[in-house]
Short mmCIF file of C-alpha atoms in Angstrom, two decimals:
data_model
loop_
_atom_site.label_atom_id
_atom_site.label_comp_id
_atom_site.label_asym_id
_atom_site.label_seq_id
_atom_site.Cartn_x
_atom_site.Cartn_y
_atom_site.Cartn_z
CA MET V 1346 -143.44 69.09 -72.92
CA THR V 1347 -147.51 69.96 -72.54
CA ALA V 1348 -146.44 72.81 -69.82
CA LYS V 1349 -144.45 74.15 -72.02
CA ARG V 1350 -146.25 75.07 -75.16
CA THR V 1351 -147.15 78.63 -75.37
CA PRO V 1352 -150.66 79.10 -74.34
CA ALA V 1353 -153.64 79.57 -77.44
CA LEU V 1354 -156.67 81.28 -76.79
CA GLY V 1355 -158.28 79.26 -79.56
CA PHE V 1356 -157.56 75.84 -77.46
CA ILE V 1357 -159.85 76.88 -75.17
CA LEU V 1358 -162.72 78.11 -77.05
CA VAL V 1359 -162.58 75.33 -78.65
CA THR V 1360 -163.08 73.46 -75.34
CA LEU V 1361 -165.79 75.94 -74.23
CA LEU V 1362 -167.64 75.55 -77.87
CA ILE V 1363 -167.70 71.68 -77.56
CA ASP V 1364 -168.77 71.90 -73.68
CA VAL V 1365 -171.63 74.18 -74.86
CA THR V 1366 -172.51 72.13 -77.82
CA GLY V 1367 -173.30 69.18 -75.16
CA LEU V 1368 -175.14 71.19 -72.96
CA GLY V 1369 -177.75 72.64 -75.75
CA ILE V 1370 -178.21 69.42 -77.24
CA ILE V 1371 -180.17 68.16 -74.26
CA ILE V 1372 -182.64 70.93 -73.84
CA PRO V 1373 -184.99 69.82 -76.65
CA VAL V 1374 -185.58 66.55 -74.95
CA MET V 1375 -185.40 67.35 -71.39
CA PRO V 1376 -188.92 67.79 -70.90
CA LYS V 1377 -189.86 64.53 -72.87
CA LEU V 1378 -187.19 62.59 -70.15
CA ILE V 1379 -188.87 64.13 -67.69
CA THR V 1380 -192.21 63.34 -68.29
CA HIS V 1381 -191.48 59.77 -68.71
CA LEU V 1382 -189.61 59.43 -65.31
CA THR V 1383 -192.36 60.90 -63.50
CA ALA V 1384 -195.27 60.05 -65.57
CA GLY V 1385 -196.84 63.51 -65.07
CA THR V 1386 -198.11 66.88 -67.47
CA MET V 1387 -195.94 68.86 -69.08
CA SER V 1388 -196.54 71.29 -66.79
CA GLU V 1389 -195.99 69.22 -64.08
CA ALA V 1390 -192.67 68.41 -65.83
CA ALA V 1391 -191.99 72.29 -65.96
CA ARG V 1392 -192.08 72.15 -62.09
CA TRP V 1393 -189.98 69.27 -62.06
CA GLY V 1394 -187.32 71.05 -64.38
CA GLY V 1395 -187.25 74.33 -62.42
CA TRP V 1396 -185.90 72.92 -59.32
CA MET V 1397 -183.37 71.19 -61.26
CA THR V 1398 -182.15 74.52 -62.41
CA PHE V 1399 -182.35 75.61 -59.23
CA SER V 1400 -180.26 72.98 -57.76
CA TYR V 1401 -177.81 73.26 -60.91
CA ALA V 1402 -177.32 76.98 -60.08
CA ALA V 1403 -176.97 76.41 -56.27
CA MET V 1404 -174.02 74.42 -56.94
CA GLN V 1405 -172.26 76.49 -59.15
CA PHE V 1406 -172.78 79.10 -56.41
CA ILE V 1407 -171.11 77.01 -53.81
CA PHE V 1408 -168.61 75.38 -55.83
CA ALA V 1409 -167.23 77.78 -58.21
CA PRO V 1410 -165.17 79.45 -55.74
CA ILE V 1411 -163.81 76.15 -54.64
CA MET V 1412 -162.74 75.57 -58.09
CA GLY V 1413 -161.19 78.49 -58.75
CA GLY V 1414 -159.26 78.88 -55.59
CA LEU V 1415 -157.64 75.30 -56.50
CA SER V 1416 -157.23 76.64 -60.14
CA ASP V 1417 -155.27 79.55 -58.67
CA ARG V 1418 -153.04 76.88 -56.81
CA PHE V 1419 -152.50 74.32 -59.19
CA GLY V 1420 -152.91 75.93 -62.70
CA ARG V 1421 -155.99 75.78 -64.78
CA ARG V 1422 -154.77 72.54 -66.74
CA PRO V 1423 -156.03 69.99 -64.45
CA VAL V 1424 -159.03 71.86 -62.63
CA LEU V 1425 -160.22 72.45 -66.00
CA LEU V 1426 -159.68 68.42 -67.12
CA ALA V 1427 -161.30 67.28 -64.11
CA SER V 1428 -164.49 69.40 -64.45
CA LEU V 1429 -164.82 67.96 -68.27
CA PHE V 1430 -164.42 64.54 -67.41
CA GLY V 1431 -166.90 64.91 -64.45
CA PHE V 1432 -169.20 66.50 -67.13
CA GLY V 1433 -168.90 63.46 -69.33
CA LEU V 1434 -169.42 60.89 -66.49
CA ASP V 1435 -172.79 62.97 -65.67
CA TYR V 1436 -174.50 62.98 -69.12
CA ILE V 1437 -173.88 59.34 -69.05
CA PHE V 1438 -175.66 59.07 -65.75
CA MET V 1439 -178.45 61.27 -67.09
CA ALA V 1440 -179.03 58.94 -70.26
CA LEU V 1441 -179.45 55.98 -67.61
CA ALA V 1442 -181.36 57.68 -65.19
CA PRO V 1443 -183.97 55.60 -64.17
CA THR V 1444 -186.15 57.85 -61.69
CA ILE V 1445 -186.41 61.44 -61.37
CA TRP V 1446 -184.20 61.39 -58.47
CA TRP V 1447 -181.30 60.20 -60.67
CA LEU V 1448 -182.06 63.23 -62.62
CA PHE V 1449 -182.01 65.81 -59.87
CA LEU V 1450 -178.47 63.87 -58.47
CA SER V 1451 -177.10 64.56 -62.15
CA ARG V 1452 -177.87 68.10 -62.07
CA ILE V 1453 -176.11 68.46 -58.67
CA ILE V 1454 -172.87 66.96 -60.37
CA ALA V 1455 -173.36 69.35 -63.38
CA GLY V 1456 -173.44 72.34 -61.21
CA ILE V 1457 -170.39 71.55 -59.40
CA MET V 1458 -168.47 70.43 -62.61
CA GLY V 1459 -169.76 73.65 -63.90
CA ALA V 1460 -166.38 75.02 -62.66
CA SER V 1461 -164.94 74.67 -66.32
CA PHE V 1462 -166.44 77.82 -67.14
CA THR V 1463 -165.12 79.66 -64.20
CA THR V 1464 -161.44 77.82 -65.36
CA ALA V 1465 -161.79 78.88 -68.69
CA SER V 1466 -162.68 82.39 -68.16
CA ALA V 1467 -159.45 82.76 -65.79
CA TYR V 1468 -156.95 80.87 -68.28
CA ILE V 1469 -158.64 83.44 -70.92
CA ALA V 1470 -157.59 86.16 -68.24
CA ASP V 1471 -154.10 84.59 -68.01
CA VAL V 1472 -153.15 84.74 -71.82
CA SER V 1473 -154.98 87.79 -73.01
CA PRO V 1474 -153.32 91.25 -72.52
CA PRO V 1475 -155.23 94.21 -70.75
CA GLU V 1476 -156.36 95.85 -74.03
CA LYS V 1477 -157.56 92.81 -75.59
CA ARG V 1478 -159.29 90.89 -72.22
CA ALA V 1479 -162.45 92.84 -72.95
CA GLN V 1480 -162.68 90.95 -76.76
CA ASN V 1481 -161.54 87.71 -75.60
CA PHE V 1482 -163.97 87.82 -72.81
CA GLY V 1483 -166.63 88.78 -75.41
CA MET V 1484 -165.75 85.24 -77.39
CA ILE V 1485 -167.04 83.19 -74.77
CA GLY V 1486 -170.22 84.80 -75.42
CA ALA V 1487 -169.96 84.11 -79.28
CA VAL V 1488 -168.83 80.72 -78.29
CA PHE V 1489 -171.90 80.07 -75.69
CA GLY V 1490 -174.10 81.70 -78.64
CA MET V 1491 -172.83 79.06 -81.51
CA GLY V 1492 -173.01 76.30 -78.66
CA PHE V 1493 -176.64 77.02 -78.23
CA ILE V 1494 -177.67 77.03 -81.96
CA LEU V 1495 -175.84 74.05 -83.05
CA GLY V 1496 -176.76 72.28 -79.44
CA PRO V 1497 -180.48 72.20 -79.82
CA LEU V 1498 -180.68 71.38 -83.18
CA VAL V 1499 -178.70 68.69 -82.75
CA GLY V 1500 -180.82 67.51 -79.94
CA GLY V 1501 -183.36 68.10 -81.85
CA LEU V 1502 -182.46 65.80 -84.83
CA LEU V 1503 -181.84 63.12 -82.36
CA GLY V 1504 -185.08 63.12 -79.91
CA PRO V 1505 -186.98 61.60 -82.22
CA TYR V 1506 -185.16 58.44 -82.08
CA GLY V 1507 -185.03 58.23 -78.27
CA ALA V 1508 -185.32 61.00 -75.19
CA ARG V 1509 -181.73 59.31 -73.88
CA LEU V 1510 -180.20 59.24 -77.16
CA PRO V 1511 -178.94 63.46 -76.76
CA PHE V 1512 -177.55 62.64 -73.55
CA ILE V 1513 -174.96 59.97 -74.72
CA ALA V 1514 -174.30 62.15 -77.65
CA SER V 1515 -173.42 65.07 -75.16
CA ALA V 1516 -171.36 62.64 -73.10
CA ILE V 1517 -169.22 61.22 -76.18
CA LEU V 1518 -168.73 65.27 -77.16
CA ALA V 1519 -167.81 66.17 -73.20
CA LEU V 1520 -165.56 63.16 -73.36
CA VAL V 1521 -163.69 63.98 -76.62
CA ASN V 1522 -163.23 67.44 -75.43
CA TRP V 1523 -161.54 65.90 -72.44
CA LEU V 1524 -158.68 63.93 -74.05
CA TYR V 1525 -158.52 67.11 -76.47
CA GLY V 1526 -157.77 68.95 -74.02
CA TYR V 1527 -155.34 66.59 -72.36
CA PHE V 1528 -153.08 66.12 -75.26
CA VAL V 1529 -153.33 69.90 -76.67
CA LEU V 1530 -154.12 72.25 -73.64
CA PRO V 1531 -151.33 73.90 -72.18
CA GLU V 1532 -150.95 75.38 -68.74
CA SER V 1533 -151.84 79.41 -68.66
CA LEU V 1534 -151.07 80.05 -64.99
CA LYS V 1535 -147.26 80.39 -64.44
CA GLU V 1536 -145.70 78.82 -61.60
CA GLU V 1537 -144.79 82.26 -59.97
CA HIS V 1538 -148.28 83.52 -60.29
CA ARG V 1539 -149.74 80.95 -58.14
CA ARG V 1540 -150.99 81.39 -54.92
CA PRO V 1541 -151.60 78.95 -51.80
CA PHE V 1542 -155.42 77.61 -51.52
CA GLU V 1543 -157.14 78.91 -48.75
CA TRP V 1544 -160.63 78.02 -47.51
CA LYS V 1545 -161.85 81.15 -46.35
CA ARG V 1546 -161.22 82.68 -50.00
CA ALA V 1547 -162.48 79.61 -51.24
CA ASN V 1548 -166.53 79.94 -50.42
CA PRO V 1549 -169.07 81.88 -52.07
CA MET V 1550 -169.30 84.31 -49.28
CA GLY V 1551 -165.77 84.77 -48.94
CA SER V 1552 -165.23 85.26 -52.74
CA LEU V 1553 -167.86 87.92 -52.31
CA ARG V 1554 -165.99 89.74 -49.72
CA ASN V 1555 -163.06 89.81 -51.10
CA ILE V 1556 -164.31 91.70 -54.07
CA LYS V 1557 -164.86 94.55 -51.94
CA LYS V 1558 -160.92 94.64 -52.24
CA TYR V 1559 -161.13 96.31 -55.48
CA PRO V 1560 -163.12 99.30 -54.87
CA VAL V 1561 -163.21 100.04 -58.69
CA ILE V 1562 -165.43 96.75 -59.42
CA LEU V 1563 -167.93 97.50 -56.81
CA GLY V 1564 -170.82 99.14 -58.98
CA LEU V 1565 -169.36 97.35 -61.97
CA VAL V 1566 -170.21 93.98 -60.23
CA GLY V 1567 -173.74 95.05 -59.41
CA SER V 1568 -174.31 96.19 -62.99
CA LEU V 1569 -173.29 92.85 -64.16
CA VAL V 1570 -175.55 91.06 -61.74
CA LEU V 1571 -178.62 92.72 -62.57
CA LEU V 1572 -177.63 92.46 -66.55
CA GLN V 1573 -177.75 88.88 -65.29
CA ILE V 1574 -181.11 88.89 -63.68
CA ALA V 1575 -182.53 91.13 -66.52
CA ALA V 1576 -181.41 88.60 -69.01
CA HIS V 1577 -183.29 86.04 -67.82
CA ALA V 1578 -186.82 88.08 -69.20
CA VAL V 1579 -185.14 86.31 -72.21
CA GLN V 1580 -183.57 83.26 -71.13
CA SER V 1581 -186.55 81.91 -69.04
CA ASN V 1582 -189.84 84.02 -70.62
CA TRP V 1583 -188.93 83.89 -74.13
CA SER V 1584 -191.35 80.46 -75.00
CA TYR V 1585 -193.80 81.45 -72.48
CA TYR V 1586 -194.39 85.12 -73.70
CA THR V 1587 -193.84 84.32 -77.61
CA ILE V 1588 -196.69 81.33 -77.01
CA GLU V 1589 -198.88 83.78 -74.96
CA LYS V 1590 -198.99 87.04 -77.22
CA PHE V 1591 -198.42 85.39 -80.76
CA HIS V 1592 -199.30 81.73 -80.18
CA TRP V 1593 -195.73 80.14 -81.73
CA ASN V 1594 -195.55 76.99 -81.97
CA GLU V 1595 -192.39 74.89 -80.96
CA ARG V 1596 -190.71 74.85 -84.01
CA MET V 1597 -191.11 78.89 -84.33
CA VAL V 1598 -189.93 79.00 -80.90
CA GLY V 1599 -186.92 77.14 -81.69
CA LEU V 1600 -185.77 78.99 -84.77
CA SER V 1601 -186.06 82.37 -82.54
CA ILE V 1602 -183.80 81.19 -79.83
CA ALA V 1603 -181.68 80.22 -83.05
CA MET V 1604 -181.76 83.49 -84.01
CA VAL V 1605 -180.76 84.91 -81.12
CA GLY V 1606 -178.10 82.44 -80.48
CA LEU V 1607 -176.56 83.71 -84.10
CA GLY V 1608 -177.39 87.36 -82.82
CA VAL V 1609 -175.26 87.08 -79.72
CA GLY V 1610 -172.40 85.23 -81.94
CA VAL V 1611 -172.27 87.82 -84.54
CA VAL V 1612 -171.95 90.75 -81.84
CA GLN V 1613 -169.81 88.99 -79.18
CA GLY V 1614 -167.79 87.22 -81.83
CA GLY V 1615 -167.01 89.95 -84.25
CA LEU V 1616 -168.52 93.02 -83.78
CA ILE V 1617 -167.37 93.37 -80.27
CA ARG V 1618 -163.66 93.67 -81.53
CA ILE V 1619 -164.68 96.42 -83.65
CA ILE V 1620 -166.60 98.55 -81.14
CA ILE V 1621 -164.63 97.87 -78.07
CA PRO V 1622 -161.26 99.32 -79.04
CA LYS V 1623 -163.05 102.26 -81.24
CA LEU V 1624 -165.03 103.26 -78.36
CA GLY V 1625 -162.99 102.23 -75.48
CA GLN V 1626 -164.59 99.82 -72.64
CA VAL V 1627 -166.26 102.60 -70.81
CA ARG V 1628 -168.18 103.69 -73.56
CA SER V 1629 -168.95 100.38 -74.82
CA VAL V 1630 -170.49 99.87 -71.46
CA TYR V 1631 -172.81 102.49 -71.53
CA LEU V 1632 -173.80 101.96 -75.32
CA GLY V 1633 -174.10 98.21 -74.62
CA LEU V 1634 -176.25 98.93 -71.48
CA GLY V 1635 -178.31 101.09 -73.48
CA VAL V 1636 -179.21 99.45 -76.34
CA TYR V 1637 -179.66 96.34 -74.16
CA SER V 1638 -182.26 97.86 -72.24
CA LEU V 1639 -184.10 99.53 -75.34
CA GLY V 1640 -183.97 95.91 -76.54
CA PHE V 1641 -186.29 94.73 -73.49
CA PHE V 1642 -188.64 97.30 -74.04
CA LEU V 1643 -189.23 96.65 -77.97
CA TYR V 1644 -189.84 93.24 -77.00
CA ALA V 1645 -192.40 93.87 -74.57
CA ALA V 1646 -194.40 96.23 -76.98
CA ALA V 1647 -194.15 94.11 -79.93
CA THR V 1648 -197.45 93.36 -81.64
CA ALA V 1649 -196.44 91.05 -84.39
CA THR V 1650 -194.25 87.81 -85.17
CA TRP V 1651 -191.53 89.93 -87.57
CA MET V 1652 -191.12 92.66 -84.80
CA MET V 1653 -189.49 89.98 -82.47
CA PHE V 1654 -187.29 89.19 -85.18
CA VAL V 1655 -186.09 92.71 -86.09
CA PHE V 1656 -185.86 93.99 -82.40
CA THR V 1657 -183.74 90.49 -82.12
CA MET V 1658 -181.03 92.81 -84.01
CA VAL V 1659 -181.04 95.34 -80.95
CA TYR V 1660 -181.34 93.39 -78.06
CA CYS V 1661 -178.30 90.98 -79.56
CA LEU V 1662 -176.11 94.33 -80.03
CA GLY V 1663 -176.38 95.03 -76.41
CA GLY V 1664 -174.00 92.34 -75.79
CA ILE V 1665 -171.21 94.53 -75.87
CA ALA V 1666 -171.96 95.72 -72.58
CA GLY V 1667 -171.22 92.22 -70.53
CA PRO V 1668 -167.77 91.80 -71.97
CA ALA V 1669 -166.88 95.50 -71.29
CA ILE V 1670 -167.74 95.23 -67.92
CA GLN V 1671 -165.90 91.97 -67.49
CA GLY V 1672 -162.50 93.46 -68.92
CA LEU V 1673 -162.71 96.47 -66.83
CA ILE V 1674 -163.48 94.23 -63.98
CA SER V 1675 -160.54 91.78 -65.01
CA GLY V 1676 -158.34 94.98 -65.48
CA GLN V 1677 -158.37 96.04 -61.55
CA VAL V 1678 -157.33 92.25 -60.28
CA PRO V 1679 -153.35 90.82 -60.24
CA PRO V 1680 -152.52 87.57 -62.01
CA ASN V 1681 -152.55 85.55 -59.05
CA GLU V 1682 -156.01 86.56 -58.17
CA GLN V 1683 -157.90 86.20 -61.74
CA GLY V 1684 -159.07 82.58 -61.23
CA GLU V 1685 -160.35 83.48 -57.24
CA LEU V 1686 -162.05 86.83 -59.06
CA GLN V 1687 -163.79 84.44 -61.91
CA GLY V 1688 -165.26 82.31 -58.84
CA GLY V 1689 -166.33 84.55 -57.04
CA LEU V 1690 -168.09 86.30 -60.29
CA THR V 1691 -169.55 82.72 -61.43
CA SER V 1692 -170.76 82.47 -57.71
CA LEU V 1693 -173.12 85.48 -58.33
CA MET V 1694 -173.92 84.79 -61.94
CA SER V 1695 -175.10 81.66 -60.46
CA LEU V 1696 -176.76 83.14 -57.75
CA THR V 1697 -178.86 85.29 -60.73
CA ALA V 1698 -179.76 82.15 -61.92
CA ILE V 1699 -181.56 81.24 -58.89
CA VAL V 1700 -183.03 84.53 -58.46
CA GLY V 1701 -183.77 85.40 -62.06
CA PRO V 1702 -186.28 82.54 -63.38
CA PRO V 1703 -188.29 82.64 -60.49
CA LEU V 1704 -188.69 86.37 -60.45
CA MET V 1705 -189.20 86.25 -64.34
CA ALA V 1706 -191.41 83.23 -64.64
CA ASN V 1707 -193.71 85.38 -61.19
CA THR V 1708 -194.29 88.17 -62.92
CA PHE V 1709 -195.24 86.77 -66.39
CA SER V 1710 -197.84 84.61 -64.53
CA TYR V 1711 -199.04 87.38 -62.31
CA PHE V 1712 -199.77 89.86 -65.38
CA THR V 1713 -201.14 87.12 -67.70
CA GLY V 1714 -203.09 85.67 -64.69
CA PRO V 1715 -206.64 86.34 -63.39
CA SER V 1716 -205.80 88.46 -60.39
CA ALA V 1717 -203.56 91.23 -62.41
CA PRO V 1718 -204.86 94.52 -62.63
CA PHE V 1719 -204.49 94.57 -66.32
CA TYR V 1720 -203.32 92.10 -68.79
CA PHE V 1721 -199.92 92.80 -69.87
CA PRO V 1722 -197.53 89.34 -71.29
CA GLY V 1723 -194.58 91.65 -71.51
CA ALA V 1724 -194.09 92.59 -67.93
CA ALA V 1725 -191.11 90.63 -66.93
CA LEU V 1726 -189.36 92.06 -70.43
CA THR V 1727 -190.18 95.66 -69.18
CA LEU V 1728 -188.59 94.38 -65.69
CA GLY V 1729 -185.73 93.21 -67.45
CA GLY V 1730 -185.51 96.74 -69.45
CA ILE V 1731 -185.84 98.68 -65.72
CA LEU V 1732 -183.14 96.45 -64.39
CA THR V 1733 -180.60 97.15 -66.96
CA LEU V 1734 -181.15 100.69 -66.86
CA VAL V 1735 -180.76 100.52 -62.70
CA GLY V 1736 -177.49 98.57 -63.69
CA ALA V 1737 -176.25 101.41 -65.81
CA LEU V 1738 -176.70 103.97 -63.48
CA MET V 1739 -174.89 101.92 -60.86
CA ALA V 1740 -172.17 101.24 -63.59
CA ARG V 1741 -171.78 105.20 -64.22
CA SER V 1742 -171.30 105.90 -60.35
CA SER V 1743 -168.34 103.30 -60.09
CA LEU V 1744 -166.70 104.36 -63.12
CA HIS V 1745 -167.30 108.00 -62.57
CA LYS V 1746 -165.58 108.17 -59.33
CA THR V 1747 -162.47 105.45 -59.96
CA VAL V 1748 -161.76 105.62 -63.56
CA GLY V 1749 -162.79 108.61 -64.71
CA ARG V 1750 -162.16 109.33 -68.46
CA ASP V 1751 -161.55 106.49 -70.81
CA PRO V 1752 -158.12 105.67 -72.09
CA ALA V 1753 -157.73 106.01 -75.95
CA PRO V 1754 -158.91 103.54 -78.28
CA VAL V 1755 -156.71 100.74 -78.85
CA GLN V 1756 -156.34 98.70 -82.36
CA VAL V 1757 -156.58 95.58 -82.49
CA SER V 1758 -154.61 93.39 -85.10
#
């Protein structure tokens, strides 16, 4: 009966929202749990946390294309449900962790189970008509924004009652999500669109090589990679930058992160559905990358707290770029290879999560340290702006050669 239901975009978006909220819940208490397990300082906890992020991203890089290939063979639903169930067990594992090495193992498991995002992206590609793919991919960004508003707020409320309680809450959310998917989520990939699983295609480098089959996406993929690396100038550097330059406390840092999440949700969940149909995907890519780069430069030049909140509106508007690029990429790949494509893209994004944080953290550390030629806390943000501009040039070169003029704008009902 489930297989015969008409696939609905709302099902997968609710699934992602619950999933991301569970991830967000643990963010406020992770440093406290690490210091408890290591009996170390917060500085030492940050180093442990950095290596855990590396472990998580590395596992996603390796396993995302495998899960993407399996979803092309067996369908999205079973792979997604297995990932969600694994997330639930992982959070329980973390809640009961007696040593720091248990946390490391749990992050490795979470990286493997992170294929839920890969499969969800392929699911959305399955159920979206070509003219609405960019807008629907944008909904993923909106869900992430909402989840990372709700999650940290809930985690902050639960944290005072014990560093492990948020992990239990995340486990409950993940397992409820699994039950929801089991009884409600339909299959989206038709039997005639499935393909055999091949190990040579289900590996990170194989997936990256397969992307070369579609010349139009090479420059776009490169642009997306640089965009994601640049994003770590905010994602991995925000708290250090604002504390160093504006002397913010933890409450102000948390509030500002929630504001960024809210802005991303508004842009990618609402404005993108107006902007992309009006401008078209190609023009939306140019506008988004330009505004995104401007946001980085404005953040770097800010001299007062109020400026950071005002400039957040500019930065978040640049969020139209990613979904527009992803929509153009997806439109060049046939239905029976969408899972493979999304697996390869997820592997690339995981690779940027390996490269981005140390790159931006070390840039910030160097230009605020004693050996810097001049004191410049905004160096990492400036680097983010430069990388985004380079990505815009790569996208322009690819689109100019292969896509040409943007198709006529479409109306979204």
